[in-house]
PDB file of C-alpha atoms in Angstrom:
ATOM      1  CA  MET A   1       9.966 -20.387   0.308  1.00 46.00           C
ATOM      2  CA  ALA A   2       6.902 -22.403   1.011  1.00 53.00           C
ATOM      3  CA  ALA A   3       4.009 -23.631  -1.299  1.00 61.00           C
ATOM      4  CA  ILE A   4       0.752 -21.655  -1.442  1.00 68.00           C
ATOM      5  CA  SER A   5      -2.378 -23.512  -2.289  1.00 68.00           C
ATOM      6  CA  GLU A   6      -4.216 -22.913  -5.613  1.00 71.00           C
ATOM      7  CA  LYS A   7      -7.331 -22.227  -3.324  1.00 73.00           C
ATOM      8  CA  ALA A   8      -5.404 -19.361  -1.602  1.00 72.00           C
ATOM      9  CA  LEU A   9      -4.140 -18.067  -4.946  1.00 71.00           C
ATOM     10  CA  SER A  10      -7.821 -18.007  -6.148  1.00 73.00           C
ATOM     11  CA  ARG A  11      -8.875 -16.031  -3.065  1.00 76.00           C
ATOM     12  CA  LEU A  12      -6.055 -13.369  -3.850  1.00 76.00           C
ATOM     13  CA  SER A  13      -7.390 -12.945  -7.384  1.00 76.00           C
ATOM     14  CA  GLU A  14     -11.057 -12.669  -6.092  1.00 78.00           C
ATOM     15  CA  LEU A  15      -9.940 -10.054  -3.475  1.00 80.00           C
ATOM     16  CA  TYR A  16      -8.166  -7.945  -6.159  1.00 81.00           C
ATOM     17  CA  HIS A  17     -11.278  -8.057  -8.363  1.00 78.00           C
ATOM     18  CA  SER A  18     -13.613  -7.245  -5.483  1.00 80.00           C
ATOM     19  CA  HIS A  19     -11.612  -4.070  -4.823  1.00 74.00           C
ATOM     20  CA  LEU A  20     -11.787  -3.226  -8.499  1.00 75.00           C
ATOM     21  CA  SER A  21     -15.699  -3.731  -8.732  1.00 75.00           C
ATOM     22  CA  TRP A  22     -17.034  -2.881  -5.446  1.00 60.00           C
ATOM     23  CA  ASN A  23     -16.027   0.061  -3.383  1.00 54.00           C
ATOM     24  CA  PRO A  24     -18.223   2.019  -0.822  1.00 54.00           C
ATOM     25  CA  ALA A  25     -16.582   5.198  -1.928  1.00 48.00           C
ATOM     26  CA  LYS A  26     -18.012   4.808  -5.366  1.00 54.00           C
ATOM     27  CA  GLU A  27     -21.102   6.447  -3.984  1.00 55.00           C
ATOM     28  CA  GLU A  28     -19.004   9.674  -3.782  1.00 72.00           C
ATOM     29  CA  GLY A  29     -18.024   9.457  -7.445  1.00 79.00           C
ATOM     30  CA  GLN A  30     -14.947   7.366  -6.713  1.00 83.00           C
ATOM     31  CA  LYS A  31     -13.557   5.581  -9.924  1.00 89.00           C
ATOM     32  CA  VAL A  32     -10.675   3.206 -10.729  1.00 91.00           C
ATOM     33  CA  LEU A  33      -8.102   5.295 -12.612  1.00 93.00           C
ATOM     34  CA  LEU A  34      -5.289   2.574 -12.700  1.00 94.00           C
ATOM     35  CA  SER A  35      -4.858  -0.944 -11.627  1.00 93.00           C
ATOM     36  CA  TYR A  36      -2.090  -3.583 -11.689  1.00 92.00           C
ATOM     37  CA  PHE A  37      -1.846  -7.190 -10.531  1.00 90.00           C
ATOM     38  CA  GLY A  38       1.593  -8.952 -10.667  1.00 86.00           C
ATOM     39  CA  GLU A  39       5.114  -8.751  -9.502  1.00 86.00           C
ATOM     40  CA  ILE A  40       6.304  -5.521  -7.868  1.00 87.00           C
ATOM     41  CA  VAL A  41      10.091  -5.091  -8.729  1.00 85.00           C
ATOM     42  CA  GLN A  42      12.026  -1.786  -9.351  1.00 85.00           C
ATOM     43  CA  ASN A  43      11.550  -1.365 -13.169  1.00 88.00           C
ATOM     44  CA  ARG A  44       7.770  -1.829 -12.569  1.00 89.00           C
ATOM     45  CA  ILE A  45       7.684   0.675  -9.725  1.00 92.00           C
ATOM     46  CA  ASP A  46       9.382   3.124 -12.009  1.00 93.00           C
ATOM     47  CA  TYR A  47       6.691   2.395 -14.789  1.00 93.00           C
ATOM     48  CA  LEU A  48       3.786   2.579 -12.409  1.00 94.00           C
ATOM     49  CA  LEU A  49       4.995   5.873 -11.078  1.00 95.00           C
ATOM     50  CA  ARG A  50       5.243   7.386 -14.535  1.00 95.00           C
ATOM     51  CA  LEU A  51       1.671   6.090 -15.324  1.00 95.00           C
ATOM     52  CA  THR A  52       0.316   7.404 -12.021  1.00 95.00           C
ATOM     53  CA  GLU A  53       1.815  10.894 -12.704  1.00 96.00           C
ATOM     54  CA  ASP A  54       0.084  11.012 -16.062  1.00 95.00           C
ATOM     55  CA  VAL A  55      -3.251   9.748 -14.731  1.00 95.00           C
ATOM     56  CA  ILE A  56      -3.460  12.158 -11.833  1.00 95.00           C
ATOM     57  CA  ILE A  57      -2.751  15.144 -14.068  1.00 94.00           C
ATOM     58  CA  ASP A  58      -5.079  13.933 -16.782  1.00 93.00           C
ATOM     59  CA  ASN A  59      -7.632  13.750 -14.021  1.00 90.00           C
ATOM     60  CA  GLY A  60      -7.226  17.412 -12.906  1.00 90.00           C
ATOM     61  CA  GLY A  61      -4.886  16.814 -10.028  1.00 90.00           C
ATOM     62  CA  LYS A  62      -2.500  19.566  -9.008  1.00 93.00           C
ATOM     63  CA  ARG A  63       1.309  18.915  -9.465  1.00 94.00           C
ATOM     64  CA  LYS A  64       1.651  19.256  -5.511  1.00 95.00           C
ATOM     65  CA  VAL A  65      -0.994  16.434  -5.028  1.00 95.00           C
ATOM     66  CA  MET A  66       0.449  14.377  -7.774  1.00 95.00           C
ATOM     67  CA  LYS A  67       3.826  14.498  -5.879  1.00 95.00           C
ATOM     68  CA  ARG A  68       2.153  13.479  -2.561  1.00 95.00           C
ATOM     69  CA  VAL A  69       0.273  10.582  -4.089  1.00 96.00           C
ATOM     70  CA  CYS A  70       3.463   9.459  -5.907  1.00 95.00           C
ATOM     71  CA  SER A  71       5.542   9.636  -2.575  1.00 95.00           C
ATOM     72  CA  VAL A  72       2.844   7.400  -0.829  1.00 95.00           C
ATOM     73  CA  LEU A  73       2.710   5.098  -3.837  1.00 95.00           C
ATOM     74  CA  ILE A  74       6.651   4.694  -3.884  1.00 94.00           C
ATOM     75  CA  GLU A  75       6.439   3.696  -0.178  1.00 93.00           C
ATOM     76  CA  CYS A  76       3.588   1.286  -0.656  1.00 94.00           C
ATOM     77  CA  LEU A  77       5.366  -0.434  -3.651  1.00 93.00           C
ATOM     78  CA  GLN A  78       8.769  -0.401  -2.039  1.00 91.00           C
ATOM     79  CA  ASN A  79       7.191  -1.959   1.124  1.00 89.00           C
ATOM     80  CA  THR A  80       5.731  -4.629  -1.152  1.00 89.00           C
ATOM     81  CA  SER A  81       8.854  -5.160  -3.040  1.00 88.00           C
ATOM     82  CA  ILE A  82      11.244  -5.403  -0.116  1.00 85.00           C
ATOM     83  CA  HIS A  83       9.034  -6.649   2.808  1.00 84.00           C
ATOM     84  CA  GLY A  84       6.398  -8.896   1.029  1.00 84.00           C
ATOM     85  CA  THR A  85       6.977 -12.411   0.765  1.00 83.00           C
ATOM     86  CA  LYS A  86       6.839 -14.783  -2.137  1.00 78.00           C
ATOM     87  CA  ASP A  87       5.435 -18.186  -2.864  1.00 72.00           C
ATOM     88  CA  ASP A  88       7.388 -21.291  -4.008  1.00 70.00           C
ATOM     89  CA  ARG A  89       6.937 -19.974  -7.581  1.00 73.00           C
ATOM     90  CA  SER A  90       8.778 -16.702  -6.626  1.00 70.00           C
ATOM     91  CA  SER A  91       5.681 -14.842  -7.002  1.00 72.00           C
ATOM     92  CA  SER A  92       4.476 -12.111  -4.631  1.00 72.00           C
ATOM     93  CA  ASN A  93       0.858 -11.976  -5.778  1.00 78.00           C
ATOM     94  CA  SER A  94       0.722  -8.237  -5.303  1.00 89.00           C
ATOM     95  CA  PHE A  95      -1.724  -5.564  -6.582  1.00 92.00           C
ATOM     96  CA  PHE A  96      -2.058  -1.726  -6.565  1.00 92.00           C
ATOM     97  CA  ILE A  97      -5.349   0.299  -7.528  1.00 94.00           C
ATOM     98  CA  LEU A  98      -5.544   4.002  -7.856  1.00 94.00           C
ATOM     99  CA  GLN A  99      -9.003   5.305  -7.472  1.00 92.00           C
ATOM    100  CA  GLY A 100     -10.114   8.972  -7.464  1.00 92.00           C
ATOM    101  CA  ASN A 101     -12.856  11.520  -7.329  1.00 91.00           C
ATOM    102  CA  ASP A 102     -13.161  15.184  -7.200  1.00 91.00           C
ATOM    103  CA  LYS A 103     -12.101  15.232  -3.417  1.00 93.00           C
ATOM    104  CA  GLU A 104      -9.256  12.590  -3.080  1.00 94.00           C
ATOM    105  CA  PHE A 105      -7.165   9.897  -4.526  1.00 95.00           C
ATOM    106  CA  THR A 106      -7.021   6.564  -2.954  1.00 94.00           C
ATOM    107  CA  ILE A 107      -4.355   3.916  -3.242  1.00 95.00           C
ATOM    108  CA  VAL A 108      -5.243   0.405  -2.472  1.00 94.00           C
ATOM    109  CA  ASN A 109      -2.223  -1.980  -2.159  1.00 94.00           C
ATOM    110  CA  GLY A 110      -1.922  -5.551  -1.509  1.00 92.00           C
ATOM    111  CA  ASN A 111       0.656  -8.152  -1.068  1.00 91.00           C
ATOM    112  CA  LEU A 112       1.628 -11.706   0.413  1.00 90.00           C
ATOM    113  CA  ILE A 113       3.090 -11.751   3.758  1.00 91.00           C
ATOM    114  CA  LEU A 114       4.033 -14.521   6.234  1.00 91.00           C
ATOM    115  CA  ALA A 115       1.387 -15.337   8.581  1.00 92.00           C
ATOM    116  CA  GLU A 116       3.860 -15.102  11.463  1.00 93.00           C
ATOM    117  CA  ASP A 117       4.580 -11.369  10.636  1.00 92.00           C
ATOM    118  CA  ALA A 118       0.769 -10.418  10.755  1.00 93.00           C
ATOM    119  CA  ASN A 119       0.323  -9.623  14.403  1.00 93.00           C
ATOM    120  CA  LEU A 120       3.402  -7.325  14.601  1.00 91.00           C
ATOM    121  CA  LEU A 121       2.264  -5.608  11.317  1.00 91.00           C
ATOM    122  CA  ALA A 122      -1.215  -4.911  12.769  1.00 94.00           C
ATOM    123  CA  PHE A 123       0.283  -3.694  16.119  1.00 93.00           C
ATOM    124  CA  LYS A 124       2.617  -1.109  14.307  1.00 91.00           C
ATOM    125  CA  LEU A 125      -0.279   0.037  12.082  1.00 94.00           C
ATOM    126  CA  ASP A 126      -2.784   0.382  14.885  1.00 94.00           C
ATOM    127  CA  GLU A 127      -0.024   2.425  16.728  1.00 92.00           C
ATOM    128  CA  LEU A 128       0.267   4.809  13.828  1.00 92.00           C
ATOM    129  CA  ARG A 129      -3.472   5.069  13.389  1.00 93.00           C
ATOM    130  CA  GLY A 130      -3.671   6.434  16.816  1.00 91.00           C
ATOM    131  CA  LEU A 131      -1.121   9.288  16.498  1.00 92.00           C
ATOM    132  CA  THR A 132      -2.047  12.911  15.623  1.00 92.00           C
ATOM    133  CA  HIS A 133      -0.324  14.510  12.766  1.00 89.00           C
ATOM    134  CA  THR A 134       2.049  16.341  15.220  1.00 92.00           C
ATOM    135  CA  GLU A 135       2.829  12.998  16.965  1.00 93.00           C
ATOM    136  CA  LEU A 136       3.579  11.441  13.618  1.00 90.00           C
ATOM    137  CA  ARG A 137       6.170  14.105  12.707  1.00 89.00           C
ATOM    138  CA  LYS A 138       7.778  13.903  16.052  1.00 91.00           C
ATOM    139  CA  LEU A 139       8.028  10.039  15.740  1.00 88.00           C
ATOM    140  CA  TYR A 140       9.347  10.276  12.209  1.00 85.00           C
ATOM    141  CA  ILE A 141      12.293  12.613  13.454  1.00 85.00           C
ATOM    142  CA  GLU A 142      12.933  10.286  16.276  1.00 84.00           C
ATOM    143  CA  THR A 143      12.998   7.279  13.975  1.00 82.00           C
ATOM    144  CA  LEU A 144      15.313   9.138  11.628  1.00 78.00           C
ATOM    145  CA  CYS A 145      17.727   9.762  14.452  1.00 81.00           C
ATOM    146  CA  ASN A 146      17.670   6.320  16.141  1.00 73.00           C
ATOM    147  CA  GLN A 147      19.038   4.253  13.279  1.00 63.00           C
ATOM    148  CA  ASN A 148      17.449   0.962  14.341  1.00 61.00           C
ATOM    149  CA  TYR A 149      16.852  -1.333  11.352  1.00 52.00           C
ATOM    150  CA  SER A 150      14.801  -4.467  11.123  1.00 53.00           C
ATOM    151  CA  TYR A 151      16.004  -7.894   9.778  1.00 47.00           C
ATOM    152  CA  LYS A 152      14.896  -6.752   6.289  1.00 51.00           C
ATOM    153  CA  GLY A 153      16.807  -3.544   6.451  1.00 48.00           C
ATOM    154  CA  GLY A 154      14.070  -1.102   7.126  1.00 51.00           C
ATOM    155  CA  ALA A 155      13.935   1.439   9.985  1.00 49.00           C
ATOM    156  CA  GLY A 156      10.107   1.860   9.897  1.00 69.00           C
ATOM    157  CA  LEU A 157      10.084   5.093   7.884  1.00 82.00           C
ATOM    158  CA  GLY A 158       7.812   3.685   5.204  1.00 87.00           C
ATOM    159  CA  PHE A 159       4.522   3.512   7.140  1.00 91.00           C
ATOM    160  CA  LEU A 160       5.391   6.714   8.992  1.00 90.00           C
ATOM    161  CA  THR A 161       5.796   8.507   5.710  1.00 90.00           C
ATOM    162  CA  ILE A 162       2.660   7.096   4.357  1.00 94.00           C
ATOM    163  CA  ALA A 163       0.792   8.160   7.637  1.00 93.00           C
ATOM    164  CA  LYS A 164       2.078  11.708   7.491  1.00 92.00           C
ATOM    165  CA  LYS A 165       1.177  12.297   3.816  1.00 93.00           C
ATOM    166  CA  SER A 166      -2.265  10.638   4.071  1.00 93.00           C
ATOM    167  CA  SER A 167      -5.359  12.800   4.780  1.00 93.00           C
ATOM    168  CA  LYS A 168      -7.021   9.896   6.769  1.00 94.00           C
ATOM    169  CA  PRO A 169      -5.685   7.049   9.012  1.00 94.00           C
ATOM    170  CA  ILE A 170      -4.257   4.171   6.965  1.00 95.00           C
ATOM    171  CA  GLU A 171      -6.972   1.437   6.554  1.00 95.00           C
ATOM    172  CA  TYR A 172      -5.636  -2.158   6.393  1.00 95.00           C
ATOM    173  CA  SER A 173      -6.667  -5.572   6.499  1.00 94.00           C
ATOM    174  CA  ILE A 174      -4.929  -8.847   6.887  1.00 95.00           C
ATOM    175  CA  LEU A 175      -6.559 -12.033   5.485  1.00 91.00           C
ATOM    176  CA  PRO A 176      -5.166 -15.331   6.632  1.00 91.00           C
ATOM    177  CA  LEU A 177      -4.712 -17.606   3.690  1.00 87.00           C
ATOM    178  CA  ASP A 178      -3.227 -20.819   5.294  1.00 85.00           C
ATOM    179  CA  GLU A 179      -0.796 -21.563   8.251  1.00 87.00           C
ATOM    180  CA  LYS A 180       2.224 -19.896   6.420  1.00 87.00           C
ATOM    181  CA  PHE A 181       0.768 -17.070   4.413  1.00 88.00           C
ATOM    182  CA  ALA A 182      -1.536 -14.116   4.816  1.00 91.00           C
ATOM    183  CA  PHE A 183      -2.554 -11.292   2.503  1.00 91.00           C
ATOM    184  CA  PHE A 184      -2.005  -7.684   3.529  1.00 94.00           C
ATOM    185  CA  THR A 185      -3.995  -4.795   2.083  1.00 94.00           C
ATOM    186  CA  THR A 186      -3.732  -1.179   2.710  1.00 95.00           C
ATOM    187  CA  GLU A 187      -5.989   1.717   1.695  1.00 95.00           C
ATOM    188  CA  ILE A 188      -4.383   5.122   1.733  1.00 96.00           C
ATOM    189  CA  THR A 189      -6.235   8.449   1.064  1.00 95.00           C
ATOM    190  CA  VAL A 190      -4.778  11.539  -0.191  1.00 95.00           C
ATOM    191  CA  ALA A 191      -6.820  14.814  -0.504  1.00 94.00           C
ATOM    192  CA  ARG A 192      -6.725  16.887  -3.603  1.00 92.00           C
ATOM    193  CA  VAL A 193      -6.109  20.002  -1.561  1.00 84.00           C
TER     194      VAL A 193
END
């Protein structure tokens, strides 16, 4: 584990707060329903899922939509927990924000990654963004069958699952922090229908 500068940590906090306070979708009535900044570990994933279920139902979401949002959220948070990196203090500096309006729910998820992984991650996401829903389903089945696993144990199904359940292409950004770290943020939209 490498050290991350205080300046870089401050930028992460600013990034989280900017997502909370400014969002172009607010023009469409989008509001923050739930947010969390901190470590993403299994017991917190379980807790955040229960909170998300309640928040979606309390905000008029149907059970079917709630299940779809939670399925996407599980993938996001597990990706953060398993594939995100930690600084020298064993902190992943992660966040999750659930936003919603009368048309859709949006999950914004961010976590620390190694700078050396940024290009491959961007390549994979750009590839998924260019596929149709039918192509995503076909790739999902092929990936299930090929049993190729990454060095961290994943087969690449997480982002495929997210892309299949999302109503818009996955939006992402990678913010370089220093020579060792970058901050990876995704924005996933799930329609209320």
